[in-house]
Amino acid sequence: MTATTSPRVGDEIGPLEVRATTLEDLVRWAGAIDDYSPIHFDPAAARDRGLPGVVVNGPWKAALLSRLLTDWLGESGTVTGLRCEYRRPDVVGGTVRARGVVSAVTRDGAYECVACEVWIEDGAGERTVVGTATLRTRRPETGGAPPADGHGRAALIGDRLRDALRVGAEAGRFTYRVEAGDLARFVHAVGGRPPAETVGTHVPPEAPPTYYAVLDPVERRELQLEELLDELPFAKTGGGNAFNEVEYERPIRVGDVLTVVTTYEEPYERDGRAGRLLFRVRRNDVFDADGHLVARSRMGHVLAYDLDRVAGR
Amino acid sequence: MTTRLRFEGIRVGDQLPALVRTPTTEQLVRYAGAASDPARIHFDEAEARRRGFDGVIVHGLLKAAFLGELVTDWCGGSAWVKRFATQYRGVDYPGRPLVCRGAVTATRVEHGVPLVDLDLWVHNVEGATTTRGRATLAFHVDDRSLTARTTSEQEDR
């Protein structure tokens, strides 16, 4: 919808397409809503239930419909209602496409109430979710397209890697609030017990020693400066976290509002069993709301390359 | 419940009671959610195989967290973890037991704070040590036993 025109019956909304849903989408969802039904990540469990594979969470698809509508509305209105029926499973890896069409528009003073049919269709056009939504929009005055997101990065290493990592300078700054629920979820995850068995269990107000890693913007994919490494022409032969270390000035506690300042150190390489090893080390300085240092951590990650083999061969 | 850990009772070479954990794939998913760590080799079998592993692998930081549990189970409320460092030397797969161990390497007092240094490690059933760590515990200075110890031997009866 452009902000300068009113919606009309028959107007199409979207589509908003996810060409291939991924397990990562589902695991992020599971973590966010604390739903660990294994049919959403475990192929064997899904097959035991007679499903053709790991299936996309219904509410995830509803959330995609919600985004379809909010994207369409932009700043000019709000979604006031959304109802969905889940008709068929979508298997992970498939295409899901959120679409809608305006079915009614009624005036309400300075606003318009818009009713829509919305649905999710799979790659073959089969509707797997059907629903209805109601929207409330302000009479438009000014237009404004969302900013295009298209920053390309070319492939090189050396100074380009240092520049990308902003070596020696502040690479990013993020603020996180330590909620009791976050801490409980972490403690339960490490303890390997489902929350149902630990209801009422005392969760200490002080975070466990490795909680600092949860506050790392790179692990969280909130700070991503390493895309150009994917463009190196050498075959990747391994990689993962190499080391993590922390020194606390005091324990992290529930209620802390912590600002994490990330700085990359000079990257280094050496030969290893898996090939040429490229280490990137980032330092996180963690400050509390009063600006006092709480912790300083170093996170080392390694990628291994076969310098004699071209990527993709 | 065990008795409170006392700084003056700790000797270099003391071993921490071992902790055994057998992570499941579900636990990896829970950890990924709780730690906001979306790396796919920890939950996506196909991706893990594509990357040359035999299946999804246990997060290094989850093994570090097990070592964290080992330490905090041992010291209880007597001390807090001031330094904690881990290095990842090998991969582990879910469904196989991991044995977490630790030993005291030093005891010292710095700026009036009693400190205990620990070596930590995780080994799997094949006998490979896949994670190594170090930690420093800072004992709470209001600990009565410490006050008694640092005043004088006579007062200590």
PDB file of N, CA and C in Angstrom, chain A residues 131-191:
ATOM      1  N   GLY A 131      -6.686 -17.374   6.916  1.00  0.00           N
ATOM      2  CA  GLY A 131      -7.102 -16.533   8.034  1.00  0.00           C
ATOM      3  C   GLY A 131      -7.716 -15.234   7.586  1.00  0.00           C
ATOM      4  N   THR A 132      -8.115 -14.469   8.580  1.00  0.00           N
ATOM      5  CA  THR A 132      -8.671 -13.144   8.330  1.00  0.00           C
ATOM      6  C   THR A 132      -7.962 -12.160   9.253  1.00  0.00           C
ATOM      7  N   ALA A 133      -7.892 -10.921   8.788  1.00  0.00           N
ATOM      8  CA  ALA A 133      -7.242  -9.901   9.597  1.00  0.00           C
ATOM      9  C   ALA A 133      -8.036  -8.613   9.507  1.00  0.00           C
ATOM     10  N   THR A 134      -7.952  -7.822  10.561  1.00  0.00           N
ATOM     11  CA  THR A 134      -8.535  -6.482  10.527  1.00  0.00           C
ATOM     12  C   THR A 134      -7.432  -5.473  10.808  1.00  0.00           C
ATOM     13  N   LEU A 135      -7.500  -4.375  10.085  1.00  0.00           N
ATOM     14  CA  LEU A 135      -6.483  -3.330  10.185  1.00  0.00           C
ATOM     15  C   LEU A 135      -7.185  -2.005  10.395  1.00  0.00           C
ATOM     16  N   ARG A 136      -6.477  -1.101  10.976  1.00  0.00           N
ATOM     17  CA  ARG A 136      -7.006   0.250  11.165  1.00  0.00           C
ATOM     18  C   ARG A 136      -5.958   1.213  10.634  1.00  0.00           C
ATOM     19  N   THR A 137      -6.330   2.002   9.677  1.00  0.00           N
ATOM     20  CA  THR A 137      -5.340   2.897   9.056  1.00  0.00           C
ATOM     21  C   THR A 137      -5.774   4.347   9.190  1.00  0.00           C
ATOM     22  N   ARG A 138      -4.787   5.185   9.333  1.00  0.00           N
ATOM     23  CA  ARG A 138      -5.018   6.626   9.347  1.00  0.00           C
ATOM     24  C   ARG A 138      -5.162   7.103   7.908  1.00  0.00           C
ATOM     25  N   ARG A 139      -5.913   8.183   7.685  1.00  0.00           N
ATOM     26  CA  ARG A 139      -5.967   8.764   6.346  1.00  0.00           C
ATOM     27  C   ARG A 139      -4.572   9.236   5.982  1.00  0.00           C
ATOM     28  N   PRO A 140      -4.098   8.814   4.851  1.00  0.00           N
ATOM     29  CA  PRO A 140      -2.700   9.098   4.523  1.00  0.00           C
ATOM     30  C   PRO A 140      -2.443  10.566   4.209  1.00  0.00           C
ATOM     31  N   GLU A 141      -1.233  11.014   4.559  1.00  0.00           N
ATOM     32  CA  GLU A 141      -0.825  12.372   4.200  1.00  0.00           C
ATOM     33  C   GLU A 141       0.514  12.366   3.471  1.00  0.00           C
ATOM     34  N   THR A 142       1.492  11.682   4.067  1.00  0.00           N
ATOM     35  CA  THR A 142       2.812  11.691   3.430  1.00  0.00           C
ATOM     36  C   THR A 142       3.240  10.271   3.101  1.00  0.00           C
ATOM     37  N   GLY A 143       4.040  10.153   2.060  1.00  0.00           N
ATOM     38  CA  GLY A 143       4.555   8.852   1.667  1.00  0.00           C
ATOM     39  C   GLY A 143       5.959   8.653   2.174  1.00  0.00           C
ATOM     40  N   GLY A 144       6.411   7.418   2.177  1.00  0.00           N
ATOM     41  CA  GLY A 144       7.789   7.155   2.574  1.00  0.00           C
ATOM     42  C   GLY A 144       8.101   5.689   2.391  1.00  0.00           C
ATOM     43  N   ALA A 145       8.923   5.402   1.411  1.00  0.00           N
ATOM     44  CA  ALA A 145       9.270   3.999   1.166  1.00  0.00           C
ATOM     45  C   ALA A 145      10.295   3.556   2.197  1.00  0.00           C
ATOM     46  N   PRO A 146      10.241   2.310   2.609  1.00  0.00           N
ATOM     47  CA  PRO A 146      11.256   1.818   3.529  1.00  0.00           C
ATOM     48  C   PRO A 146      12.629   1.872   2.872  1.00  0.00           C
ATOM     49  N   PRO A 147      13.671   2.143   3.633  1.00  0.00           N
ATOM     50  CA  PRO A 147      15.004   2.243   3.039  1.00  0.00           C
ATOM     51  C   PRO A 147      15.421   0.909   2.431  1.00  0.00           C
ATOM     52  N   ALA A 148      16.011   0.980   1.250  1.00  0.00           N
ATOM     53  CA  ALA A 148      16.478  -0.237   0.597  1.00  0.00           C
ATOM     54  C   ALA A 148      17.677  -0.785   1.359  1.00  0.00           C
ATOM     55  N   ASP A 149      17.727  -2.090   1.481  1.00  0.00           N
ATOM     56  CA  ASP A 149      18.824  -2.710   2.216  1.00  0.00           C
ATOM     57  C   ASP A 149      19.727  -3.395   1.216  1.00  0.00           C
ATOM     58  N   GLY A 150      20.765  -2.717   0.744  1.00  0.00           N
ATOM     59  CA  GLY A 150      21.590  -3.354  -0.284  1.00  0.00           C
ATOM     60  C   GLY A 150      23.036  -2.922  -0.193  1.00  0.00           C
ATOM     61  N   HIS A 151      23.725  -3.329   0.888  1.00  0.00           N
ATOM     62  CA  HIS A 151      25.138  -2.982   0.968  1.00  0.00           C
ATOM     63  C   HIS A 151      25.939  -4.198   0.530  1.00  0.00           C
ATOM     64  N   GLY A 152      26.552  -4.101  -0.630  1.00  0.00           N
ATOM     65  CA  GLY A 152      27.336  -5.219  -1.129  1.00  0.00           C
ATOM     66  C   GLY A 152      28.726  -5.212  -0.530  1.00  0.00           C
ATOM     67  N   ARG A 153      29.330  -6.386  -0.417  1.00  0.00           N
ATOM     68  CA  ARG A 153      30.702  -6.442   0.065  1.00  0.00           C
ATOM     69  C   ARG A 153      31.504  -7.291  -0.914  1.00  0.00           C
ATOM     70  N   ALA A 154      32.619  -6.794  -1.310  1.00  0.00           N
ATOM     71  CA  ALA A 154      33.444  -7.501  -2.275  1.00  0.00           C
ATOM     72  C   ALA A 154      34.418  -8.408  -1.530  1.00  0.00           C
ATOM     73  N   ALA A 155      35.136  -9.238  -2.281  1.00  0.00           N
ATOM     74  CA  ALA A 155      36.001 -10.241  -1.678  1.00  0.00           C
ATOM     75  C   ALA A 155      37.464  -9.835  -1.732  1.00  0.00           C
ATOM     76  N   LEU A 156      38.104  -9.762  -0.615  1.00  0.00           N
ATOM     77  CA  LEU A 156      39.542  -9.506  -0.463  1.00  0.00           C
ATOM     78  C   LEU A 156      39.899  -9.806   0.985  1.00  0.00           C
ATOM     79  N   ILE A 157      41.193  -9.928   1.256  1.00  0.00           N
ATOM     80  CA  ILE A 157      41.599 -10.095   2.656  1.00  0.00           C
ATOM     81  C   ILE A 157      42.817  -9.219   2.906  1.00  0.00           C
ATOM     82  N   GLY A 158      43.258  -9.190   4.169  1.00  0.00           N
ATOM     83  CA  GLY A 158      44.347  -8.292   4.524  1.00  0.00           C
ATOM     84  C   GLY A 158      43.748  -7.055   5.174  1.00  0.00           C
ATOM     85  N   ASP A 159      44.070  -5.928   4.575  1.00  0.00           N
ATOM     86  CA  ASP A 159      43.524  -4.699   5.135  1.00  0.00           C
ATOM     87  C   ASP A 159      42.004  -4.686   5.090  1.00  0.00           C
ATOM     88  N   ARG A 160      41.462  -5.383   4.088  1.00  0.00           N
ATOM     89  CA  ARG A 160      39.998  -5.401   4.003  1.00  0.00           C
ATOM     90  C   ARG A 160      39.401  -6.108   5.210  1.00  0.00           C
ATOM     91  N   LEU A 161      40.046  -7.212   5.630  1.00  0.00           N
ATOM     92  CA  LEU A 161      39.536  -7.925   6.805  1.00  0.00           C
ATOM     93  C   LEU A 161      39.676  -7.036   8.040  1.00  0.00           C
ATOM     94  N   ARG A 162      40.845  -6.410   8.171  1.00  0.00           N
ATOM     95  CA  ARG A 162      41.051  -5.520   9.332  1.00  0.00           C
ATOM     96  C   ARG A 162      40.031  -4.391   9.342  1.00  0.00           C
ATOM     97  N   ASP A 163      39.795  -3.836   8.155  1.00  0.00           N
ATOM     98  CA  ASP A 163      38.816  -2.750   8.078  1.00  0.00           C
ATOM     99  C   ASP A 163      37.420  -3.241   8.431  1.00  0.00           C
ATOM    100  N   ALA A 164      37.089  -4.448   7.911  1.00  0.00           N
ATOM    101  CA  ALA A 164      35.751  -4.983   8.169  1.00  0.00           C
ATOM    102  C   ALA A 164      35.548  -5.209   9.669  1.00  0.00           C
ATOM    103  N   LEU A 165      36.601  -5.695  10.309  1.00  0.00           N
ATOM    104  CA  LEU A 165      36.507  -5.996  11.746  1.00  0.00           C
ATOM    105  C   LEU A 165      36.715  -4.735  12.593  1.00  0.00           C
ATOM    106  N   ARG A 166      37.078  -3.646  11.946  1.00  0.00           N
ATOM    107  CA  ARG A 166      37.358  -2.377  12.645  1.00  0.00           C
ATOM    108  C   ARG A 166      38.393  -2.610  13.746  1.00  0.00           C
ATOM    109  N   VAL A 167      39.450  -3.326  13.370  1.00  0.00           N
ATOM    110  CA  VAL A 167      40.448  -3.762  14.352  1.00  0.00           C
ATOM    111  C   VAL A 167      40.944  -2.580  15.179  1.00  0.00           C
ATOM    112  N   GLY A 168      40.908  -2.755  16.477  1.00  0.00           N
ATOM    113  CA  GLY A 168      41.423  -1.738  17.389  1.00  0.00           C
ATOM    114  C   GLY A 168      40.420  -0.654  17.739  1.00  0.00           C
ATOM    115  N   ALA A 169      39.387  -0.515  16.928  1.00  0.00           N
ATOM    116  CA  ALA A 169      38.359   0.504  17.220  1.00  0.00           C
ATOM    117  C   ALA A 169      37.099  -0.206  17.721  1.00  0.00           C
ATOM    118  N   GLU A 170      36.189   0.564  18.235  1.00  0.00           N
ATOM    119  CA  GLU A 170      34.935  -0.044  18.697  1.00  0.00           C
ATOM    120  C   GLU A 170      34.183  -0.611  17.494  1.00  0.00           C
ATOM    121  N   ALA A 171      33.861  -1.919  17.561  1.00  0.00           N
ATOM    122  CA  ALA A 171      33.173  -2.561  16.446  1.00  0.00           C
ATOM    123  C   ALA A 171      31.663  -2.510  16.616  1.00  0.00           C
ATOM    124  N   GLY A 172      31.224  -2.428  17.852  1.00  0.00           N
ATOM    125  CA  GLY A 172      29.785  -2.399  18.096  1.00  0.00           C
ATOM    126  C   GLY A 172      29.511  -2.234  19.574  1.00  0.00           C
ATOM    127  N   ARG A 173      28.303  -1.808  19.871  1.00  0.00           N
ATOM    128  CA  ARG A 173      27.917  -1.531  21.262  1.00  0.00           C
ATOM    129  C   ARG A 173      26.449  -1.929  21.403  1.00  0.00           C
ATOM    130  N   PHE A 174      26.167  -2.834  22.296  1.00  0.00           N
ATOM    131  CA  PHE A 174      24.806  -3.343  22.467  1.00  0.00           C
ATOM    132  C   PHE A 174      24.454  -3.343  23.947  1.00  0.00           C
ATOM    133  N   THR A 175      23.199  -3.121  24.248  1.00  0.00           N
ATOM    134  CA  THR A 175      22.762  -3.112  25.644  1.00  0.00           C
ATOM    135  C   THR A 175      21.740  -4.216  25.863  1.00  0.00           C
ATOM    136  N   TYR A 176      21.960  -4.973  26.906  1.00  0.00           N
ATOM    137  CA  TYR A 176      21.078  -6.093  27.230  1.00  0.00           C
ATOM    138  C   TYR A 176      20.624  -5.983  28.684  1.00  0.00           C
ATOM    139  N   ARG A 177      19.376  -6.346  28.933  1.00  0.00           N
ATOM    140  CA  ARG A 177      18.885  -6.390  30.290  1.00  0.00           C
ATOM    141  C   ARG A 177      18.846  -7.858  30.709  1.00  0.00           C
ATOM    142  N   VAL A 178      19.376  -8.170  31.854  1.00  0.00           N
ATOM    143  CA  VAL A 178      19.407  -9.556  32.332  1.00  0.00           C
ATOM    144  C   VAL A 178      18.100  -9.830  33.075  1.00  0.00           C
ATOM    145  N   GLU A 179      17.208 -10.579  32.424  1.00  0.00           N
ATOM    146  CA  GLU A 179      15.905 -10.885  33.019  1.00  0.00           C
ATOM    147  C   GLU A 179      15.980 -12.215  33.756  1.00  0.00           C
ATOM    148  N   ALA A 180      15.170 -12.346  34.811  1.00  0.00           N
ATOM    149  CA  ALA A 180      15.140 -13.603  35.576  1.00  0.00           C
ATOM    150  C   ALA A 180      14.803 -14.778  34.658  1.00  0.00           C
ATOM    151  N   GLY A 181      13.868 -14.547  33.729  1.00  0.00           N
ATOM    152  CA  GLY A 181      13.458 -15.628  32.832  1.00  0.00           C
ATOM    153  C   GLY A 181      14.587 -16.079  31.927  1.00  0.00           C
ATOM    154  N   ASP A 182      15.399 -15.129  31.450  1.00  0.00           N
ATOM    155  CA  ASP A 182      16.544 -15.477  30.598  1.00  0.00           C
ATOM    156  C   ASP A 182      17.518 -16.358  31.362  1.00  0.00           C
ATOM    157  N   LEU A 183      17.746 -15.955  32.597  1.00  0.00           N
ATOM    158  CA  LEU A 183      18.698 -16.677  33.431  1.00  0.00           C
ATOM    159  C   LEU A 183      18.164 -18.077  33.747  1.00  0.00           C
ATOM    160  N   ALA A 184      16.867 -18.148  34.063  1.00  0.00           N
ATOM    161  CA  ALA A 184      16.257 -19.447  34.370  1.00  0.00           C
ATOM    162  C   ALA A 184      16.363 -20.361  33.160  1.00  0.00           C
ATOM    163  N   ARG A 185      16.097 -19.817  31.980  1.00  0.00           N
ATOM    164  CA  ARG A 185      16.141 -20.633  30.775  1.00  0.00           C
ATOM    165  C   ARG A 185      17.559 -21.153  30.532  1.00  0.00           C
ATOM    166  N   PHE A 186      18.531 -20.294  30.781  1.00  0.00           N
ATOM    167  CA  PHE A 186      19.925 -20.689  30.598  1.00  0.00           C
ATOM    168  C   PHE A 186      20.294 -21.797  31.590  1.00  0.00           C
ATOM    169  N   VAL A 187      19.940 -21.590  32.856  1.00  0.00           N
ATOM    170  CA  VAL A 187      20.274 -22.583  33.887  1.00  0.00           C
ATOM    171  C   VAL A 187      19.600 -23.912  33.562  1.00  0.00           C
ATOM    172  N   HIS A 188      18.353 -23.857  33.128  1.00  0.00           N
ATOM    173  CA  HIS A 188      17.647 -25.101  32.793  1.00  0.00           C
ATOM    174  C   HIS A 188      18.271 -25.771  31.578  1.00  0.00           C
ATOM    175  N   ALA A 189      18.673 -24.962  30.605  1.00  0.00           N
ATOM    176  CA  ALA A 189      19.272 -25.538  29.389  1.00  0.00           C
ATOM    177  C   ALA A 189      20.583 -26.238  29.728  1.00  0.00           C
ATOM    178  N   VAL A 190      21.382 -25.618  30.568  1.00  0.00           N
ATOM    179  CA  VAL A 190      22.669 -26.217  30.933  1.00  0.00           C
ATOM    180  C   VAL A 190      22.441 -27.455  31.798  1.00  0.00           C
ATOM    181  N   GLY A 191      21.446 -27.374  32.683  1.00  0.00           N
ATOM    182  CA  GLY A 191      21.151 -28.508  33.570  1.00  0.00           C
ATOM    183  C   GLY A 191      20.490 -29.652  32.832  1.00  0.00           C
TER     184      GLY A 191
END
